[in-house]
Short mmCIF file of C-alpha atoms in Angstrom, two decimals:
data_model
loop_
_atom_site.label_atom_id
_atom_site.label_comp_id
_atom_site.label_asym_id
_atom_site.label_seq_id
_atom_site.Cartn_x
_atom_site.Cartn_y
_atom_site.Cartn_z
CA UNK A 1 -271.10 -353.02 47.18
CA UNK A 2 -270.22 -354.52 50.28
CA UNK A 3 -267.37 -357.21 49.07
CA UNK A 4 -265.03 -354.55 47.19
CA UNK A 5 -265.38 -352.50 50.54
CA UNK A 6 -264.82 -355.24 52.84
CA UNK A 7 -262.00 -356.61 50.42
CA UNK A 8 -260.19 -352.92 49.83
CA UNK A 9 -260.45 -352.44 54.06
CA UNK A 10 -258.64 -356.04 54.33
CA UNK A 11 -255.85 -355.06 52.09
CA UNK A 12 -255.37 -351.41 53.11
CA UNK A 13 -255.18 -353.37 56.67
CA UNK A 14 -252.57 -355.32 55.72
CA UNK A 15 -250.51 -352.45 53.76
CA UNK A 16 -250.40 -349.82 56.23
CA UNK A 17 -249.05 -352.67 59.11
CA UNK A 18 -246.44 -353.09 55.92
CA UNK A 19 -247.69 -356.48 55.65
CA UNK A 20 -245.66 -358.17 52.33
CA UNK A 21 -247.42 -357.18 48.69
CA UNK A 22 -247.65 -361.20 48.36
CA UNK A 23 -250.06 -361.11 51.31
CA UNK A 24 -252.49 -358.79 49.82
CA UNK A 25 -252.52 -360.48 45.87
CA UNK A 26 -255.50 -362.73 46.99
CA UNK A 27 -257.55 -359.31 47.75
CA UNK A 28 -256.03 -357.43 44.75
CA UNK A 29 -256.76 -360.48 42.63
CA UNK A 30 -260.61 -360.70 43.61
CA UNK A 31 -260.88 -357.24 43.67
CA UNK A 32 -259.74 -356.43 40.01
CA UNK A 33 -261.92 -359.26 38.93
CA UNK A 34 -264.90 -358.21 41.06
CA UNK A 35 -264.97 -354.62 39.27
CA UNK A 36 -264.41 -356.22 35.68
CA UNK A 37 -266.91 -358.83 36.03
CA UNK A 38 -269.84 -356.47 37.71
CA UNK A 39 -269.12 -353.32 36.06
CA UNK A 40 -269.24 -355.56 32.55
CA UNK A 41 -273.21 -356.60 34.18
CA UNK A 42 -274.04 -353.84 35.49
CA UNK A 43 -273.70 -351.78 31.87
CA UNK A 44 -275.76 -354.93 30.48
CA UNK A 45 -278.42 -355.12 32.73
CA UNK A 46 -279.12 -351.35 33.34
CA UNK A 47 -281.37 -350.62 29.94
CA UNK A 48 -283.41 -353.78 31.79
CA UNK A 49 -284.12 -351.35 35.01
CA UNK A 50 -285.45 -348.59 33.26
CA UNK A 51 -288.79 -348.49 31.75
CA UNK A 52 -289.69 -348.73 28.78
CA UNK B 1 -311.72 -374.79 38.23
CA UNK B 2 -309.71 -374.14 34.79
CA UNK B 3 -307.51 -376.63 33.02
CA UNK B 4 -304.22 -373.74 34.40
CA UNK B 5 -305.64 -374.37 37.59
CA UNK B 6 -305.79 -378.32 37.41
CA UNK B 7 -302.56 -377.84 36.11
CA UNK B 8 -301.06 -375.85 39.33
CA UNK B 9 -302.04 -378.78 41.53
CA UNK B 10 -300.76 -381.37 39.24
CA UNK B 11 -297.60 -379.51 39.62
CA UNK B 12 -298.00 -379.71 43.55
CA UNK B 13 -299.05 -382.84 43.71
CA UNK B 14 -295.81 -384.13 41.50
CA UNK B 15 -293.77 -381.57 43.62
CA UNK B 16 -294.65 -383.23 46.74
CA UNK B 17 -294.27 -387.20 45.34
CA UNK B 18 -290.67 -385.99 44.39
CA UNK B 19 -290.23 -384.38 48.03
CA UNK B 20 -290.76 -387.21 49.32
CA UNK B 21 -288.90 -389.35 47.62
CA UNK B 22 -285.91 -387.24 48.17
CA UNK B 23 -286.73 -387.06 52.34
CA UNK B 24 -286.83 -391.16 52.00
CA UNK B 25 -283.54 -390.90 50.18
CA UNK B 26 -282.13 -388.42 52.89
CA UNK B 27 -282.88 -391.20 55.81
CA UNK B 28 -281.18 -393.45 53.92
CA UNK B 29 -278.37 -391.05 53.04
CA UNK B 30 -277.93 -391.06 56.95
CA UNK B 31 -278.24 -394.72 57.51
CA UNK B 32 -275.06 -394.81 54.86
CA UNK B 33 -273.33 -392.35 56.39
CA UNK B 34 -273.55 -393.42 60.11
CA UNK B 35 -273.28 -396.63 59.67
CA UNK B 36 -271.49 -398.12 56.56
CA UNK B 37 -268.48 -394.87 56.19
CA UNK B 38 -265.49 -395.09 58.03
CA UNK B 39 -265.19 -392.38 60.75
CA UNK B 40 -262.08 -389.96 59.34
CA UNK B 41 -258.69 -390.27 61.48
CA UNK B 42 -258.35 -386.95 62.09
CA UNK B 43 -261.61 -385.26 62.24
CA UNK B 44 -263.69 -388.13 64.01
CA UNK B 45 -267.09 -387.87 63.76
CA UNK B 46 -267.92 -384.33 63.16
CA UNK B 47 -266.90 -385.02 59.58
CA UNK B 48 -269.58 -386.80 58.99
CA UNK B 49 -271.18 -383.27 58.73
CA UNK B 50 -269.63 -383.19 55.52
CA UNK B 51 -272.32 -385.48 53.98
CA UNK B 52 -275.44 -382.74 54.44
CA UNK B 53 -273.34 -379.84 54.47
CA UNK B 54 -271.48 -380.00 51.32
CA UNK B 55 -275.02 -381.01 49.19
CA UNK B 56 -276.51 -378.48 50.82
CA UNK B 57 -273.95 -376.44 49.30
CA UNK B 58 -274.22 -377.61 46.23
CA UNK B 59 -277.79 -377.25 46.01
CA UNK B 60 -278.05 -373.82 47.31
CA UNK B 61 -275.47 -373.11 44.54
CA UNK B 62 -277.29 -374.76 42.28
CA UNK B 63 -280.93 -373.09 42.62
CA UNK B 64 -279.07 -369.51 42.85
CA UNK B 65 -277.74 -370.28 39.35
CA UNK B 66 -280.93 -371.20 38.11
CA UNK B 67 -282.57 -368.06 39.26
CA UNK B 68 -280.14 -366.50 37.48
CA UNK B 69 -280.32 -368.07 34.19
CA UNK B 70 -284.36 -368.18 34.64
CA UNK B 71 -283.98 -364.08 35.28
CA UNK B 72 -281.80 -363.95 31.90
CA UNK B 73 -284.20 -366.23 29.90
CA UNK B 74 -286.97 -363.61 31.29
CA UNK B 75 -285.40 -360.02 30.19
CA UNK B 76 -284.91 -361.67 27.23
CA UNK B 77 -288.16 -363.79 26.58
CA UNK B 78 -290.36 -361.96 29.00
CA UNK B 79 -292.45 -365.21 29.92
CA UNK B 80 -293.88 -364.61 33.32
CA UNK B 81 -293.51 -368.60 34.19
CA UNK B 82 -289.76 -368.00 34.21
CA UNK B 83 -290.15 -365.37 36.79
CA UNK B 84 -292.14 -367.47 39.08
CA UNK B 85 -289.95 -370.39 37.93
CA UNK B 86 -286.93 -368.30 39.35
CA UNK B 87 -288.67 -366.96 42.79
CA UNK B 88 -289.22 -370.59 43.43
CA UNK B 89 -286.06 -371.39 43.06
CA UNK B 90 -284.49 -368.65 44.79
CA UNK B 91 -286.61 -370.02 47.80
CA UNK B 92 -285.45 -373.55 47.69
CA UNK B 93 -281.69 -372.14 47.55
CA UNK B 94 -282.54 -369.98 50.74
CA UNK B 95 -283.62 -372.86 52.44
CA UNK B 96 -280.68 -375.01 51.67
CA UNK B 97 -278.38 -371.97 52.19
CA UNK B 98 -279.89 -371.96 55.80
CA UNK B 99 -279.08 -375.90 56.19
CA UNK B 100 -275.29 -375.16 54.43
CA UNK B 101 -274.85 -371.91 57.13
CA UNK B 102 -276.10 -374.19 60.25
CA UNK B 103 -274.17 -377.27 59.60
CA UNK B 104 -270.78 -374.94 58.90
CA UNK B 105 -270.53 -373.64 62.52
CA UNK B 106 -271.60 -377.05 63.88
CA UNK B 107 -268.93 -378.71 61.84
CA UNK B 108 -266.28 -375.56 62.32
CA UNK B 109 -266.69 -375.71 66.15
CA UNK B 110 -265.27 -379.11 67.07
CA UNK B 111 -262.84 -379.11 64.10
CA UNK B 112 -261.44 -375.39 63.70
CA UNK B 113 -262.62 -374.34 67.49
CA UNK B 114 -264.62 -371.91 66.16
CA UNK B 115 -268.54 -371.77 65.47
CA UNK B 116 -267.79 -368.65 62.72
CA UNK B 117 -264.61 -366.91 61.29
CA UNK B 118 -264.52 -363.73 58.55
CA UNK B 119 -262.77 -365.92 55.96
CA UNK B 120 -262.87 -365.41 52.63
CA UNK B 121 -265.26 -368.99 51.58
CA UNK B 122 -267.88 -368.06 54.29
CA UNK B 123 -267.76 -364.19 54.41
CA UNK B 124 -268.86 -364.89 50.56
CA UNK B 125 -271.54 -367.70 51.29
CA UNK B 126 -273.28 -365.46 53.79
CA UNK B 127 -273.33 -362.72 51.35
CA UNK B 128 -274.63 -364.80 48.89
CA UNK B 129 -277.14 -365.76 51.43
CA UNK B 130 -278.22 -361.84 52.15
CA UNK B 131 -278.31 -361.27 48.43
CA UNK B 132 -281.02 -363.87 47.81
CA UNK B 133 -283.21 -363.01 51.26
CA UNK B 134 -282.86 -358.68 49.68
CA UNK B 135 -283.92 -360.36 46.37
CA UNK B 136 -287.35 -361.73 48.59
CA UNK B 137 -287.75 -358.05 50.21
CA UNK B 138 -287.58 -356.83 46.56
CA UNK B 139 -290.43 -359.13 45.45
CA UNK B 140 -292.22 -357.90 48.49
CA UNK B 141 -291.80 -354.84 48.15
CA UNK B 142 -292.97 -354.29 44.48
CA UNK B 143 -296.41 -354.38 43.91
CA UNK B 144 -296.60 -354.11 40.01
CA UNK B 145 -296.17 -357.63 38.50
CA UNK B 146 -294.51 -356.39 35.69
CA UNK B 147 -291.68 -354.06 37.32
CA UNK B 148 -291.18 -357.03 39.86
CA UNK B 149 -290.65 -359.53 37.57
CA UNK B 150 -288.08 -357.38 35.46
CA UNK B 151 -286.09 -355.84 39.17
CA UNK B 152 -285.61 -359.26 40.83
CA UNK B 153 -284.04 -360.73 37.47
CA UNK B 154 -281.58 -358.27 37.37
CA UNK B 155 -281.03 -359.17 41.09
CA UNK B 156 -281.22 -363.39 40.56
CA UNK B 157 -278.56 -362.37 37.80
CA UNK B 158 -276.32 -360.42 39.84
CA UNK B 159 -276.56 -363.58 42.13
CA UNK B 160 -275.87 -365.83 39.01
CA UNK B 161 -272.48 -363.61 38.69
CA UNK B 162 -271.51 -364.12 42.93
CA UNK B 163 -271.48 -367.81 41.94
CA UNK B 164 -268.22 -368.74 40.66
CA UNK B 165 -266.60 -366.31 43.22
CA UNK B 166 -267.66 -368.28 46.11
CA UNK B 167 -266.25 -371.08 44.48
CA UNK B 168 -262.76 -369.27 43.79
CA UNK B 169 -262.37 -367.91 46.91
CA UNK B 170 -260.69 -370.88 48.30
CA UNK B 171 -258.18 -370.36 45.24
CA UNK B 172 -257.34 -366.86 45.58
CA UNK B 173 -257.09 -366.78 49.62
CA UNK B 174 -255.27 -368.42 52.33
CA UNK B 175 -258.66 -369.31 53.75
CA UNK B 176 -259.39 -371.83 56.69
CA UNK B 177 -262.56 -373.06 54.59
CA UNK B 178 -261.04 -376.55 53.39
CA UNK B 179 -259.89 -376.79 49.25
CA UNK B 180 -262.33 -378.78 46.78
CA UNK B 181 -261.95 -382.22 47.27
CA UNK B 182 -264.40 -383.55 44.39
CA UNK B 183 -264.56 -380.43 42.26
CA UNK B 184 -261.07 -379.83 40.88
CA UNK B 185 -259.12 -380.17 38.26
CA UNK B 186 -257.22 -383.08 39.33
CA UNK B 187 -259.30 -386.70 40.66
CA UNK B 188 -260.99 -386.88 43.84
CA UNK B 189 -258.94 -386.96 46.89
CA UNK B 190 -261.63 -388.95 49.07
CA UNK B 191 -261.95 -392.83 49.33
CA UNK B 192 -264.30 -395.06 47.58
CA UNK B 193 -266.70 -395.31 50.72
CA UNK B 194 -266.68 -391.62 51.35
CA UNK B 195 -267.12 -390.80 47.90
CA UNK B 196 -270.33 -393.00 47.38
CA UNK B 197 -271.89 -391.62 50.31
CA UNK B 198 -271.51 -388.08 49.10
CA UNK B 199 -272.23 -388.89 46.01
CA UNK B 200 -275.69 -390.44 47.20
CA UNK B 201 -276.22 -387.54 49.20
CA UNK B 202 -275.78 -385.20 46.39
CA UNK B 203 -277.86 -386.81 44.36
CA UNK B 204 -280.89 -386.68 47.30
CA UNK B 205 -280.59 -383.09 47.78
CA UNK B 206 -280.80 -382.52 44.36
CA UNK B 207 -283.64 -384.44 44.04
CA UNK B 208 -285.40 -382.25 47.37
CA UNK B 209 -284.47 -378.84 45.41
CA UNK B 210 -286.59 -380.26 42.63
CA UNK B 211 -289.25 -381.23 44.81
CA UNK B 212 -289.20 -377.97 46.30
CA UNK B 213 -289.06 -375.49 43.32
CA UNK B 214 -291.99 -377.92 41.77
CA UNK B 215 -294.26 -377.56 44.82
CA UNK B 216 -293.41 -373.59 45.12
CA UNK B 217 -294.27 -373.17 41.20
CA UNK B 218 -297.10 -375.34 41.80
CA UNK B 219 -298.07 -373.15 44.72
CA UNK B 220 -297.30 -369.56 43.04
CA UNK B 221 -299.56 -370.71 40.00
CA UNK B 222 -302.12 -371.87 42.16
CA UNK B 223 -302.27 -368.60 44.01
CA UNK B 224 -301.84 -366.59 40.54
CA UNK B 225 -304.74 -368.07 39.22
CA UNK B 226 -306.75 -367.62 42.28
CA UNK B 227 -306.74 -363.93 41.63
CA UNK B 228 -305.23 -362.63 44.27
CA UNK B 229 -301.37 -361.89 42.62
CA UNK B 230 -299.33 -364.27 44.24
CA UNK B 231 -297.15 -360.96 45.63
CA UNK B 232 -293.51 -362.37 45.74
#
């Protein structure tokens, strides 16, 4: 959990000091992807953590 | 002693030849690098950091992928040798991540004027590096074989997926971490001499991750068949 926190801090940071949007697409970028890619695992793998 | 066990210490035995080999190939890797590549113009001589820490990189990488694709053969085939196949691994990788998080500062200090900086590339890297020591706790901490095995592959996999995101970062950020220079899509921006060197040192830490993750399996079978559960 720690990366989308640290990444969503880093680009609030940056909007509320009305930083430019293009500033902040790296976070928004790795962000989006972060939730897609681990949500996608996380739905996969959770039958494997419970018991059978 | 059982034919397993015989087996175990072949494994160790082979492990450690292999070791070897690749700590004969690391002095040599430094000869090569100290002595026959140029210094870099800008840089100087702390560059020459570049030669252990990038393969250490790349091996750390390269064991936390294969935990993670020995985790997904083991939900899937449940064959306990993958399991200890991937906690050896995912102790190799922790040692090389160790080597890849020691020579960074030393390298960053000289060249960047700063031992450690909350940039994208190493923010990543170190919680790469925290993933894989919580994925040890976990093996610690279970005591049933079974449920171990099953909770750190979903861990090593998780792992497997923080991967290509530590490669990326330098894409997606303005990060002071430098850009690929051999992985990329376009050629290889280094010389000749600079390239060979890495190349040869690449190949000699991959050669010390096998020799690792052999002796470890080696040594988890050994202490599997001794009885006692070899308890992550």
């Amino acid at each position: 959990m720690l990366p989308p926190v640290m990444w969503g801090v880093q680009a609030t940071a940056r909007l509320l000091a009305g930083r430019p949007l293009g500033e902040i697409g790296g976070w928004l970028r790795i962000l989006g992807l972060y939730d897609l890619v681990f949500v996608t695992v996380c739905l996969l793998l959770f039958p494997a953590l419970m018991d059978e | 002693m059982t034919s397993e066990t015989v087996g175990g210490h072949k494994v160790i035995r082979r492990g450690l030849v292999v070791t070897g080999l690749g700590l004969l190939g690391l002095a040599l890797v430094y000869v090569l690098a100290l002595q026959f590549t140029p210094v870099e113009r800008l840089q100087g001589l702390p560059q020459k950091i570049f030669y252990v820490h990038v393969p250490a990189a790349w091996s750390a990488l390269l064991a936390f992928s294969l935990v993670g694709i020995a985790s997904i053969l083991y939900l899937w085939l449940r064959d306990p040798r993958l399991d200890l196949f991937a906690e050896s691994a995912a102790e190799a990788g922790l040692v090389f991540s160790l080597v890849m998080l020691t020579t960074g500062p030393l390298w960053g200090k000289p060249v960047w004027g700063t031992w450690w900086t909350w940039d994208a590339r190493l923010t990543f890297t170190l919680i790469l590096f925290f993933l894989f020591l919580g994925y040890r706790a976990l093996r610690g901490a279970v005591s049933d074989p079974g449920e171990r095995a099953r909770f750190a592959a979903v861990v090593g996999i998780m792992g497997l997926v923080l991967v290509p995101f530590v490669h990326l970062t330098v894409y997606l950020f303005r990060t002071l971490h430098p850009q690929p220079i051999v992985l990329k899509p376009s050629e290889p921006s280094l010389p000749w001499e600079m390239l060979r060197t890495l190349f040869a040192s690449l190949a000699v830490h991959t050669i010390l991750l096998t020799g690792f993750v052999m002796t470890r399996y080696g040594l988890g079978k050994r202490a599997q068949l001794a009885g006692g559960d070899d308890a992550g």
